[in-house]
Tab-separated table of C-alpha atoms and ligand atoms in Angstrom:
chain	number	residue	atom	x	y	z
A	1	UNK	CA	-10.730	-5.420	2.317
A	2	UNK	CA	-12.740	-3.052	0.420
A	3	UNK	CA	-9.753	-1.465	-1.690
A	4	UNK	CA	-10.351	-5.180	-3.891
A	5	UNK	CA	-13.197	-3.135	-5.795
A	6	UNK	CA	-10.624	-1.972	-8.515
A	7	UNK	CA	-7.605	-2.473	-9.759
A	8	UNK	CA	-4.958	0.960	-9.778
A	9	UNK	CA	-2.605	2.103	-11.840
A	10	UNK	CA	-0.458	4.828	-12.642
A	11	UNK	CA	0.741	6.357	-15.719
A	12	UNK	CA	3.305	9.386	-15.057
A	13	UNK	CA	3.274	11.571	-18.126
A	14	UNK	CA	4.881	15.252	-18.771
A	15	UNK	CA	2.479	18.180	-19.821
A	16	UNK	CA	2.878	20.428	-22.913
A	17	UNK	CA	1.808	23.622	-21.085
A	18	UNK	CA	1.561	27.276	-22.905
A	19	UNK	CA	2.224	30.166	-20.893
A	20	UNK	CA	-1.032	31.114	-20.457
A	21	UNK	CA	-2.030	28.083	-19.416
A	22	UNK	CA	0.803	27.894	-17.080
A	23	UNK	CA	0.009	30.676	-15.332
A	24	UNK	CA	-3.398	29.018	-14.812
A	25	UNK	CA	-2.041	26.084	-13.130
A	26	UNK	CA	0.431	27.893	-11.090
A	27	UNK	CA	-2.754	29.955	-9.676
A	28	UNK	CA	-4.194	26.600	-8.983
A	29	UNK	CA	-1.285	25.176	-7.491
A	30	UNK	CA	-0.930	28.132	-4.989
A	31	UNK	CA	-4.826	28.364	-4.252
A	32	UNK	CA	-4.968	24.376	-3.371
A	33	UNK	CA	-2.058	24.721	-1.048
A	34	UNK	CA	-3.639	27.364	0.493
A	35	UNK	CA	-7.024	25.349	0.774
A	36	UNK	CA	-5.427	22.152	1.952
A	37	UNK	CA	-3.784	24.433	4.907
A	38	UNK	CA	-7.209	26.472	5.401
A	39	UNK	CA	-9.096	23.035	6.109
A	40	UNK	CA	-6.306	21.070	8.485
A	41	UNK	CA	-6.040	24.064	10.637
A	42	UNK	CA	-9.797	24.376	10.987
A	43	UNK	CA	-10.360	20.257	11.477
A	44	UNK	CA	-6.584	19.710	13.178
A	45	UNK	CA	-7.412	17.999	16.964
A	46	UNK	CA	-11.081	18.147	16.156
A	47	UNK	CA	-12.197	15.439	12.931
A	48	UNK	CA	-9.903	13.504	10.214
A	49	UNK	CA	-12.635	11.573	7.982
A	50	UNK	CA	-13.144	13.045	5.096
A	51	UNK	CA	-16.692	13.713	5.596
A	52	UNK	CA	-15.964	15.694	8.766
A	53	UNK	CA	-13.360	17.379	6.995
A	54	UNK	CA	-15.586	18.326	4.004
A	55	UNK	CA	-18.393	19.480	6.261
A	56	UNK	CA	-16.508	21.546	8.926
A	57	UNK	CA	-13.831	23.271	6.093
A	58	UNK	CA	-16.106	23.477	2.768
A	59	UNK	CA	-17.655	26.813	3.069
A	60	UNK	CA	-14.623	28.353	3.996
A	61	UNK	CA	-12.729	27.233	1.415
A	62	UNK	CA	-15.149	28.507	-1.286
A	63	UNK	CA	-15.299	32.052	0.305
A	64	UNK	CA	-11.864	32.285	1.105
A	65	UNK	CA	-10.096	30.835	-1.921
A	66	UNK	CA	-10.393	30.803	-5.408
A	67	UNK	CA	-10.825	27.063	-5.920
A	68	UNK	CA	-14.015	25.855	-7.939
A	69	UNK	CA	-16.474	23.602	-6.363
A	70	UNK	CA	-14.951	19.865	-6.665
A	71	UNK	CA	-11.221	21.179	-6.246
A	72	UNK	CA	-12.421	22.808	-2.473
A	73	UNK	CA	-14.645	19.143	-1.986
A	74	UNK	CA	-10.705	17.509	-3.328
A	75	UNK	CA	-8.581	20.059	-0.646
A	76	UNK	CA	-10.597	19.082	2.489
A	77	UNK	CA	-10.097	15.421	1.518
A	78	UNK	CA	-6.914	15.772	0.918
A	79	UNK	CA	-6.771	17.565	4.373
A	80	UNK	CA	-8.118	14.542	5.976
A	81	UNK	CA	-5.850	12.755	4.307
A	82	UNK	CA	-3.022	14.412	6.068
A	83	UNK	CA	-4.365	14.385	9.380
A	84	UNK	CA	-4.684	10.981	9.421
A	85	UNK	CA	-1.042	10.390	8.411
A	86	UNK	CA	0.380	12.921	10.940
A	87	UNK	CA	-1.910	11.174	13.646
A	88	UNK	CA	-0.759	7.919	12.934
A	89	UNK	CA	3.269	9.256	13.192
A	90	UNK	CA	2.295	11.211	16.073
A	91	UNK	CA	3.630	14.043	14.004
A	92	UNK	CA	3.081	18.053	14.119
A	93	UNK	CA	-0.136	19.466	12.271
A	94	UNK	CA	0.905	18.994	8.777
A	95	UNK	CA	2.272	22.014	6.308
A	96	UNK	CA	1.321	22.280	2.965
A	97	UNK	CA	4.278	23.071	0.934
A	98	UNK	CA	4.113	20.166	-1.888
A	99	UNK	CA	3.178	21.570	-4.923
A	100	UNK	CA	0.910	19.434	-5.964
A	101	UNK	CA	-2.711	19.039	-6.645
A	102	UNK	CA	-5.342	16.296	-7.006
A	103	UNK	CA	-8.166	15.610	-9.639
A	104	UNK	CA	-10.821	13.335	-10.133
A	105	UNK	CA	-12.874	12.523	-13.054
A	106	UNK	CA	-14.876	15.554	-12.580
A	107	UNK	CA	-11.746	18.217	-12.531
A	108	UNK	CA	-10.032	16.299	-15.692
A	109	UNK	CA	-11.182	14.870	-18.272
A	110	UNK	CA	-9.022	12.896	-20.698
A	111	UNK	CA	-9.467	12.287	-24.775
A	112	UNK	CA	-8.084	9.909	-27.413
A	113	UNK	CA	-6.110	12.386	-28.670
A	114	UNK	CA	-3.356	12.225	-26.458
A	115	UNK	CA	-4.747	15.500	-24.033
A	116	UNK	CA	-6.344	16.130	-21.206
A	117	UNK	CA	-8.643	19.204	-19.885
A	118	UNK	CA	-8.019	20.109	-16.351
A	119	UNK	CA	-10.056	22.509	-14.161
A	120	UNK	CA	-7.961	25.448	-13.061
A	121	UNK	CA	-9.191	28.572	-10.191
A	122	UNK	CA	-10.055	30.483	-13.912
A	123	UNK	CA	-10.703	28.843	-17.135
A	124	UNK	CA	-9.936	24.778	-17.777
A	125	UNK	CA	-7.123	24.407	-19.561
A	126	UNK	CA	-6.538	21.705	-22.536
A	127	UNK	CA	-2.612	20.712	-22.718
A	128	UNK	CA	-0.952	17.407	-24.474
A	129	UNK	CA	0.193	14.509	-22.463
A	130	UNK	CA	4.179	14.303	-22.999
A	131	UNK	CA	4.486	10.623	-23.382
A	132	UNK	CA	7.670	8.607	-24.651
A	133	UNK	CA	8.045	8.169	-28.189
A	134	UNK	CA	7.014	4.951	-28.352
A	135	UNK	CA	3.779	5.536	-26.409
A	136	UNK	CA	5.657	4.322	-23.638
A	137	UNK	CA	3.785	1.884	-20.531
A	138	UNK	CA	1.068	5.047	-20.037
A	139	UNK	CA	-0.614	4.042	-23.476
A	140	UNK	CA	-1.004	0.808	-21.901
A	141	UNK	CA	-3.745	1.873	-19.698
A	142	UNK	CA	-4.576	5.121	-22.036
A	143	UNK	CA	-5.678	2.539	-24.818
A	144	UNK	CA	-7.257	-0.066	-23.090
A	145	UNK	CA	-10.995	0.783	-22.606
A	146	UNK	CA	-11.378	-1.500	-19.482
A	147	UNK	CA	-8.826	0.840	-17.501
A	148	UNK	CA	-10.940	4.049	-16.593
A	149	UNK	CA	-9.604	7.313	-15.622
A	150	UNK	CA	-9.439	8.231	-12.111
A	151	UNK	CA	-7.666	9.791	-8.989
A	152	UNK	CA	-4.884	12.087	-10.358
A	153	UNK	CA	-2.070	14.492	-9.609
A	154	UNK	CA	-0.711	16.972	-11.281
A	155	UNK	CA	2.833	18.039	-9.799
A	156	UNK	CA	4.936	21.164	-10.083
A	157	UNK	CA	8.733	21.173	-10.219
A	158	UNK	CA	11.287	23.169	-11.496
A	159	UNK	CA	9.106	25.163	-13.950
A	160	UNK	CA	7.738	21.727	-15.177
A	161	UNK	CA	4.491	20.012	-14.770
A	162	UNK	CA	4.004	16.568	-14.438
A	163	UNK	CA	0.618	14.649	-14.183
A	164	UNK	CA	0.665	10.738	-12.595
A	165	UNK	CA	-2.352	9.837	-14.572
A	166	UNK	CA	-4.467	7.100	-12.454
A	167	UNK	CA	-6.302	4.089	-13.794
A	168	UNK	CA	-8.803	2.210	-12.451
A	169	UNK	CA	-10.664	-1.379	-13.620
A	170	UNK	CA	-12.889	-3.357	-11.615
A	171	UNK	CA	-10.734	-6.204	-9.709
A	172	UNK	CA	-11.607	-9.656	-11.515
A	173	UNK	CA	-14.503	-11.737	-9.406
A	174	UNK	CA	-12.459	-13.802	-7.514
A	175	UNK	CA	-14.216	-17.428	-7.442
A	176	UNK	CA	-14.113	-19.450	-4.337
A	177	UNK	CA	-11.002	-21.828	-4.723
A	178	UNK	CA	-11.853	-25.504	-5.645
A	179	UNK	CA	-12.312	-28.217	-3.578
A	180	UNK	CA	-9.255	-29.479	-2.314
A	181	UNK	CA	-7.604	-26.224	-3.093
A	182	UNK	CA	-4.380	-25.274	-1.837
A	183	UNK	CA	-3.040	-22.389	0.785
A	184	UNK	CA	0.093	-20.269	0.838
A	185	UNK	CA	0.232	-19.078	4.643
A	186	UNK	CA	2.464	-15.749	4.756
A	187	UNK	CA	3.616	-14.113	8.694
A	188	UNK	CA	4.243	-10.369	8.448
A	189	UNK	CA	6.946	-8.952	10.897
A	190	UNK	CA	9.821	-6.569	11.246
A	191	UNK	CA	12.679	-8.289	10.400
A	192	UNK	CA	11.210	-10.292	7.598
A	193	UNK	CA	8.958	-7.949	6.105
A	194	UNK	CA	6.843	-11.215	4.649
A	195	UNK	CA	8.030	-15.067	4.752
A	196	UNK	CA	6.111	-17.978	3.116
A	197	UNK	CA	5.342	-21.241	3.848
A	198	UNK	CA	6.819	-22.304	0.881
A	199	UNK	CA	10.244	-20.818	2.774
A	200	UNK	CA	10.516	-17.564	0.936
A	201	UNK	CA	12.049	-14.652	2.772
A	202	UNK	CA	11.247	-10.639	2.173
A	203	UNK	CA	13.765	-9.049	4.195
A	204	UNK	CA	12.986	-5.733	5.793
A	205	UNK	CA	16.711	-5.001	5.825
A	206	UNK	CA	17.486	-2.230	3.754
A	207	UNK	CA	13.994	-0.720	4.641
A	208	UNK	CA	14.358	-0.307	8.041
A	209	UNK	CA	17.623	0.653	7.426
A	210	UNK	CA	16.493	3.912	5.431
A	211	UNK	CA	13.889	4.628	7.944
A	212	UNK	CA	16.234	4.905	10.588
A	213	UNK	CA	18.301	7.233	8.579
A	214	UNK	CA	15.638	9.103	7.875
A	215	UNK	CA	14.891	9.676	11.574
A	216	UNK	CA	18.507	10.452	12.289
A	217	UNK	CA	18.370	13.418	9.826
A	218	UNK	CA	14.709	14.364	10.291
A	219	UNK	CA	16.285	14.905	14.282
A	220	UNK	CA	19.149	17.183	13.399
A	221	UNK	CA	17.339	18.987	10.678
A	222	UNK	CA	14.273	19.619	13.018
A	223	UNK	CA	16.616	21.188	15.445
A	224	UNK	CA	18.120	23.316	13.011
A	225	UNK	CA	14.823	24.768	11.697
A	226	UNK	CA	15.640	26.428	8.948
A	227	UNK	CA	13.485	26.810	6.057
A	228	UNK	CA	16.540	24.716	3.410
A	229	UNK	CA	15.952	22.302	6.722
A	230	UNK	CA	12.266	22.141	5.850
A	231	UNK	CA	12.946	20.842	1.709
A	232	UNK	CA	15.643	19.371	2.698
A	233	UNK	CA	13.853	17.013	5.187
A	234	UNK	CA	10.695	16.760	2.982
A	235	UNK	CA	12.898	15.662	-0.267
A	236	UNK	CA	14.524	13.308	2.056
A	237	UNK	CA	10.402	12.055	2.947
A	238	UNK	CA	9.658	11.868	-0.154
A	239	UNK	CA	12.638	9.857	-0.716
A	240	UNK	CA	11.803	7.239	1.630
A	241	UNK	CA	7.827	7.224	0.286
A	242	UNK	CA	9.221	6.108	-3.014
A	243	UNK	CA	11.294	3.459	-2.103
A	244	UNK	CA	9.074	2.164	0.545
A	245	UNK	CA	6.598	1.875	-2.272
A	246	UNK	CA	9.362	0.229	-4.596
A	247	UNK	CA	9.355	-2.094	-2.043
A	248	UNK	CA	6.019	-3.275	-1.461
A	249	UNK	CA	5.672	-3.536	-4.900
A	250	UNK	CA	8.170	-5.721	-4.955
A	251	UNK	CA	7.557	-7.963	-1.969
A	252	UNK	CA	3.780	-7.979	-3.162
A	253	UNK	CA	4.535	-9.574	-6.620
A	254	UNK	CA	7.191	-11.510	-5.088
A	255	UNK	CA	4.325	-12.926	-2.741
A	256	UNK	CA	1.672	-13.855	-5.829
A	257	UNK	CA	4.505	-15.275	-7.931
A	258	UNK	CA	5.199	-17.629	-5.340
A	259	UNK	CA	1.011	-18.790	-4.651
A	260	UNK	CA	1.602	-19.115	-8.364
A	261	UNK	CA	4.549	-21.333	-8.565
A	262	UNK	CA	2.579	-23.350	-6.043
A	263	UNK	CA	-0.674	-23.792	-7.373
A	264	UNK	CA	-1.781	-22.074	-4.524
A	265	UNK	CA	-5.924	-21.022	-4.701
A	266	UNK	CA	-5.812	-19.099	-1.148
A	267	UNK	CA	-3.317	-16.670	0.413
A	268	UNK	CA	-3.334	-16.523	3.810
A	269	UNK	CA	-2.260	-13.300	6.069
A	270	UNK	CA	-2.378	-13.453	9.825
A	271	UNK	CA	-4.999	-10.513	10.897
A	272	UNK	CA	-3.405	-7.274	10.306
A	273	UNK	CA	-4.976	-5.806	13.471
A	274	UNK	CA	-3.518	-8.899	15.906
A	275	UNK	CA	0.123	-8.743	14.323
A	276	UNK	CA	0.721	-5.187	16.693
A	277	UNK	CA	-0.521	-7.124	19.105
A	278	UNK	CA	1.690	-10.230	18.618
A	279	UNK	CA	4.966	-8.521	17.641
A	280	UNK	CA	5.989	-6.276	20.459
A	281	UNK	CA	8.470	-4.465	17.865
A	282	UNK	CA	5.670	-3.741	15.624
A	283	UNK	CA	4.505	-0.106	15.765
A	284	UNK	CA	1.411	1.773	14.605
A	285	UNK	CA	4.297	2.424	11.020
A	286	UNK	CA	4.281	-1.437	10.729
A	287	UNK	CA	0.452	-1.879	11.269
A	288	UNK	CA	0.225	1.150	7.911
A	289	UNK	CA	3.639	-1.429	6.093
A	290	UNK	CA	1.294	-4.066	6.586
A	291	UNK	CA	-1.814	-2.695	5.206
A	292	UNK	CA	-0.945	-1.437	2.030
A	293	UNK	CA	1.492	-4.602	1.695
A	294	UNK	CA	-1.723	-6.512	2.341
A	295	UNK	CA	-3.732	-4.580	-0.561
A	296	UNK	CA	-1.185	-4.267	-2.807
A	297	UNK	CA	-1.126	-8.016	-2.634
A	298	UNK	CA	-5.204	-8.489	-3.057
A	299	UNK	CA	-4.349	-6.236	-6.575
A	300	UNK	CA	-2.244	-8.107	-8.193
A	301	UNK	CA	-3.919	-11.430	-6.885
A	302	UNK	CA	-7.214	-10.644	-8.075
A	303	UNK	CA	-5.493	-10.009	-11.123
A	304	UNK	CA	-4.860	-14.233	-11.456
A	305	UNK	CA	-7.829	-15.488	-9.400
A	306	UNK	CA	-6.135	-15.819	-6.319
A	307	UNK	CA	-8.167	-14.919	-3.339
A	308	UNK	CA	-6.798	-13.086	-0.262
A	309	UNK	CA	-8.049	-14.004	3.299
A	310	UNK	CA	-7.258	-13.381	7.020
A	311	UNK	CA	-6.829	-15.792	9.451
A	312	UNK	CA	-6.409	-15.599	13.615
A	313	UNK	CA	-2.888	-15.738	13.802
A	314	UNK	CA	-3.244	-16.189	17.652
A	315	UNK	CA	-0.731	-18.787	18.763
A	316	UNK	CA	0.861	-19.469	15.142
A	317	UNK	CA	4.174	-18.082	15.916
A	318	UNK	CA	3.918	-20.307	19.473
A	319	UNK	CA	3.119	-23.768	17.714
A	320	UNK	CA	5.170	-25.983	16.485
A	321	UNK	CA	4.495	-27.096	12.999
A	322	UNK	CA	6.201	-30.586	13.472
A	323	UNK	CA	3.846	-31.996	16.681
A	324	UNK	CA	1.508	-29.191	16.937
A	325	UNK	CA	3.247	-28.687	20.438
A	326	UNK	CA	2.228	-24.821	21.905
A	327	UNK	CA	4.158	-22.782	24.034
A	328	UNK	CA	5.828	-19.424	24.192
A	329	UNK	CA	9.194	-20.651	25.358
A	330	UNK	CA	9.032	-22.830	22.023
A	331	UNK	CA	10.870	-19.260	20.408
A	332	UNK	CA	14.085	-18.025	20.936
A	333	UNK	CA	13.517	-13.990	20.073
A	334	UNK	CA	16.916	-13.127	20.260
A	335	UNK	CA	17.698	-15.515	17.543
A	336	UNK	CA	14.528	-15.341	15.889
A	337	UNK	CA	14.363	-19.566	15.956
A	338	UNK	CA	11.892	-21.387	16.626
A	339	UNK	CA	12.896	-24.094	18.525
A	340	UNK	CA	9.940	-27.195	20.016
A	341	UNK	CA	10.865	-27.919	23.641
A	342	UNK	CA	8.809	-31.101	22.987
A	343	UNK	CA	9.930	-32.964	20.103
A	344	UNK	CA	13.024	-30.615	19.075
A	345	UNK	CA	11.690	-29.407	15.573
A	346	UNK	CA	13.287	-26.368	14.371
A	347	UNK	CA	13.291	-23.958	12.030
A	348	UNK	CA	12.897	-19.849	11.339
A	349	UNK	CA	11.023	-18.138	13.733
A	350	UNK	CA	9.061	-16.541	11.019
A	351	UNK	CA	8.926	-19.518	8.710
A	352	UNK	CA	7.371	-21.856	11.503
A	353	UNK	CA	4.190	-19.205	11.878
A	354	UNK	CA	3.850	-18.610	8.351
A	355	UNK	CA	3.177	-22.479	8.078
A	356	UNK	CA	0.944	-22.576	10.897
A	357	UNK	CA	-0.999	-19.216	9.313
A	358	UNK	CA	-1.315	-21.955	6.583
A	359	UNK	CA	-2.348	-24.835	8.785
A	360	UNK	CA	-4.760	-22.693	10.509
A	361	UNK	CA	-6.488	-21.668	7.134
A	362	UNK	CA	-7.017	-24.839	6.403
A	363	UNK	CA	-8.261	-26.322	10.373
A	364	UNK	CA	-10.047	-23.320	10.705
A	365	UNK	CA	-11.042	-21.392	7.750
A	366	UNK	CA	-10.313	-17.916	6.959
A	367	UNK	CA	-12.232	-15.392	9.554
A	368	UNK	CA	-14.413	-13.430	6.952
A	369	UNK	CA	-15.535	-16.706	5.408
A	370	UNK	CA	-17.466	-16.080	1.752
A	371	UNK	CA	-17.552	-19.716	1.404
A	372	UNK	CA	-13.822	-20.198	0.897
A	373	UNK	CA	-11.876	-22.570	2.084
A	374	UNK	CA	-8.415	-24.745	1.739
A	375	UNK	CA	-7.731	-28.154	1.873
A	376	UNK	CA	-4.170	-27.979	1.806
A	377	UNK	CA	-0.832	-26.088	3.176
A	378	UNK	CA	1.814	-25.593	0.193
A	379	UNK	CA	5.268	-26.331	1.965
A	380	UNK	CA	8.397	-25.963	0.049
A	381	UNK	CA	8.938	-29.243	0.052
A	382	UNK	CA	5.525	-30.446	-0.166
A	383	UNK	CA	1.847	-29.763	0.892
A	384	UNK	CA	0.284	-30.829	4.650
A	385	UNK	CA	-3.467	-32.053	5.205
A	386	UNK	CA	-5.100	-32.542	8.573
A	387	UNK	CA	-6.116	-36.321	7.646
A	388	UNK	CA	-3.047	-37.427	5.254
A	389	UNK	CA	-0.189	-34.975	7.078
A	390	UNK	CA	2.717	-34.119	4.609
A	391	UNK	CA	3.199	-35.436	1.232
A	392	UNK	CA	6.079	-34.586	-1.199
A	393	UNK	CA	5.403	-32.714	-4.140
A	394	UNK	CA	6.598	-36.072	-5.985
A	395	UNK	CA	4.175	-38.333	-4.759
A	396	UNK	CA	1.040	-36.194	-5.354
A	397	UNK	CA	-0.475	-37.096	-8.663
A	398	UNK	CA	-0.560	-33.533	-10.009
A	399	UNK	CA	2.357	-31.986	-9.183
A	400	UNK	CA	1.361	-28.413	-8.361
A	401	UNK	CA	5.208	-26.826	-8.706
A	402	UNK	CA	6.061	-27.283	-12.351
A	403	UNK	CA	9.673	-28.091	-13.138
B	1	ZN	ZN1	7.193	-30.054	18.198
């Protein structure tokens, strides 16, 4: 969980590039492809960390393009980056075609009036940020002095430039819940990309969906091999990265609204590197959903004081929530229901291990204990605690769901 040190955002803004200056960036567009593609094919099948990368590819770079110090340190990160990704799809060594670059604070540098000076192959260039007319969400972050510049890109399209401007601010110091504090337990899966215990469903639906038209054109246009093939197929990519994104987003907020509505201190995940394990339709894509679901989530609930912990999720989609029964035949997969073959409880598949994910935050404690803990499991209906079992949201004197 180390991506909780900060906070990110992104401001997209248009450039108001002269010709000169266009030419420049062009130059640096071409010469960081070229970099990027220098360092995978010298690290591709033998390193993918960035440090690996960097070491093996650096020199190279610097004698064989025209990229400054820091871009060439950027490219063979960036490199890694890519290696990692293909890996993890199985895919082909990866190609370099995007034309896009990245900066950091040391290759841009960004001023209160509304520009920013980039590092080119030649001289830096100094160009205004394009923003709405009303300043737009980017002045958000560009006037707020607790949101620090960081990790850019600067993209190429059409004749235009665009620059997603990131932000970052130290995630808020989470502090360990209260005593008595209370747990939303959320199960990751295929189907349902995320389900509470408070009965909230995050379907995977239209996701999956897209991914599996995505493969059905990636196959044809692979065969055909063309070079259109080749934008065609990486538009269509890019297509799917966006909306995957969308989606997260979405299903992440989604997720902290609901510990929210709850009064819920704690969320609890099931471990993200058991849920492969546990799902047999879960692939090494899922286990890559599921992270940067998971961290998306740890953003925005830092952002309110909610912590984010991991729990064993071994056996929660097995036991029955009702009498605690365990046993594998308790599911039906083909229905996704969960159904007790000792006392006849049933409910959603998913929704019975999201409440034991819960339950077992609260027996057991998260795994990477920093002293925090849960008392109680927020139902929909109500909350559950080893000694007392469930109680209705009515009869508890503080109501935690506000009507
Ligand atoms: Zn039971």
């Amino acid at each position: 969980m180390a991506d909780t040190e900060y906070c990110r955002r992104t401001a997209v803004t248009g450039l108001s590039v002269s010709p000169t200056d266009a030419t420049r960036l062009r130059e640096l567009v071409e010469e960081w492809k070229r970099g990027c593609q220098l360092a995978v094919n010298e690290a591709w099948g033998v390193c993918h960390t960035r440090s690996e990368v960097q070491q093996l590819a650096y020199d190279r770079l610097r004698d064989e393009t025209a990229l400054g110090s820091q871009h060439a340190v950027l490219a063979t990160h960036r490199a890694a980056e890519a290696i990692k990704r293909s890996r993890r799809h199985d895919g082909d060594r990866p190609e370099f075609t995007n034309p896009t670059v990245a900066f950091d604070t040391r290759t841009m540098t960004v001023f209160d009036d509304r520009t920013v000076s980039l590092t080119t192959t030649g001289e830096r260039v100094r160009c205004d940020l394009d923003l709405p007319a009303d300043g737009g969400y980017q002045s958000r972050y560009l006037d707020d002095e607790d949101w620090e510049p960081a990790k850019s890109t600067l993209h190429y399209r059409d004749g235009e430039f665009t620059f997603h401007l990131g932000f970052r601010r130290p995630s808020p110091a989470v502090d360990p819940p209260t005593e008595g504090a209370t747990v939303l337990g959320v199960d990751l899966g295929v189907e349902n990309l995320a389900v509470t215990s408070t009965a909230r469903f995050f379907d995977a639906g239209e996701l999956n969906h897209r991914r599996e038209e995505f493969e059905r054109v990636r196959a044809s246009l692979e065969a055909t091999g063309t070079r259109s093939a080749a934008r065609t197929l990486r538009q269509a990519g890019d297509r799917l990265d966006r909306f995957v994104r969308q989606r997260l987003h979405e299903v992440a907020s989604g997720i902290v609204a609901e510990a929210e509505e709850y009064g819920c201190e704690l969320v609890a995940f099931g471990q993200l590197s058991e849920v492969r394990e546990l799902d047999p339709d879960a692939g090494p894509l899922h286990e890559w959903l599921f992270e940067r679901l998971l961290s998306f989530v740890e953003y925005r609930a830092a952002e309110r004081g909610i912590a984010v912990v991991e729990v064993n999720p071994e056996y929660t989609s097995q036991r029955c929530m009702e009498c605690g029964f365990t046993h594998p035949q308790n599911r039906d997969l083909e229905r996704r229901q969960f159904e007790c073959l000792k006392c006849g409880a049933s409910a959603h598949d998913d929704y019975n291990a999201a409440k034991n994910i819960a339950f077992r935050c609260v027996r057991r404690g998260p795994l990477s204990s920093r002293g925090l803990g849960a008392a109680a499991c927020a139902l929909r209906s109500g909350v559950v605690t080893p000694d007392d079992g469930f109680t209705p949201y009515a009869e508890l004197s503080e109501a935690p769901k506000s009507d």
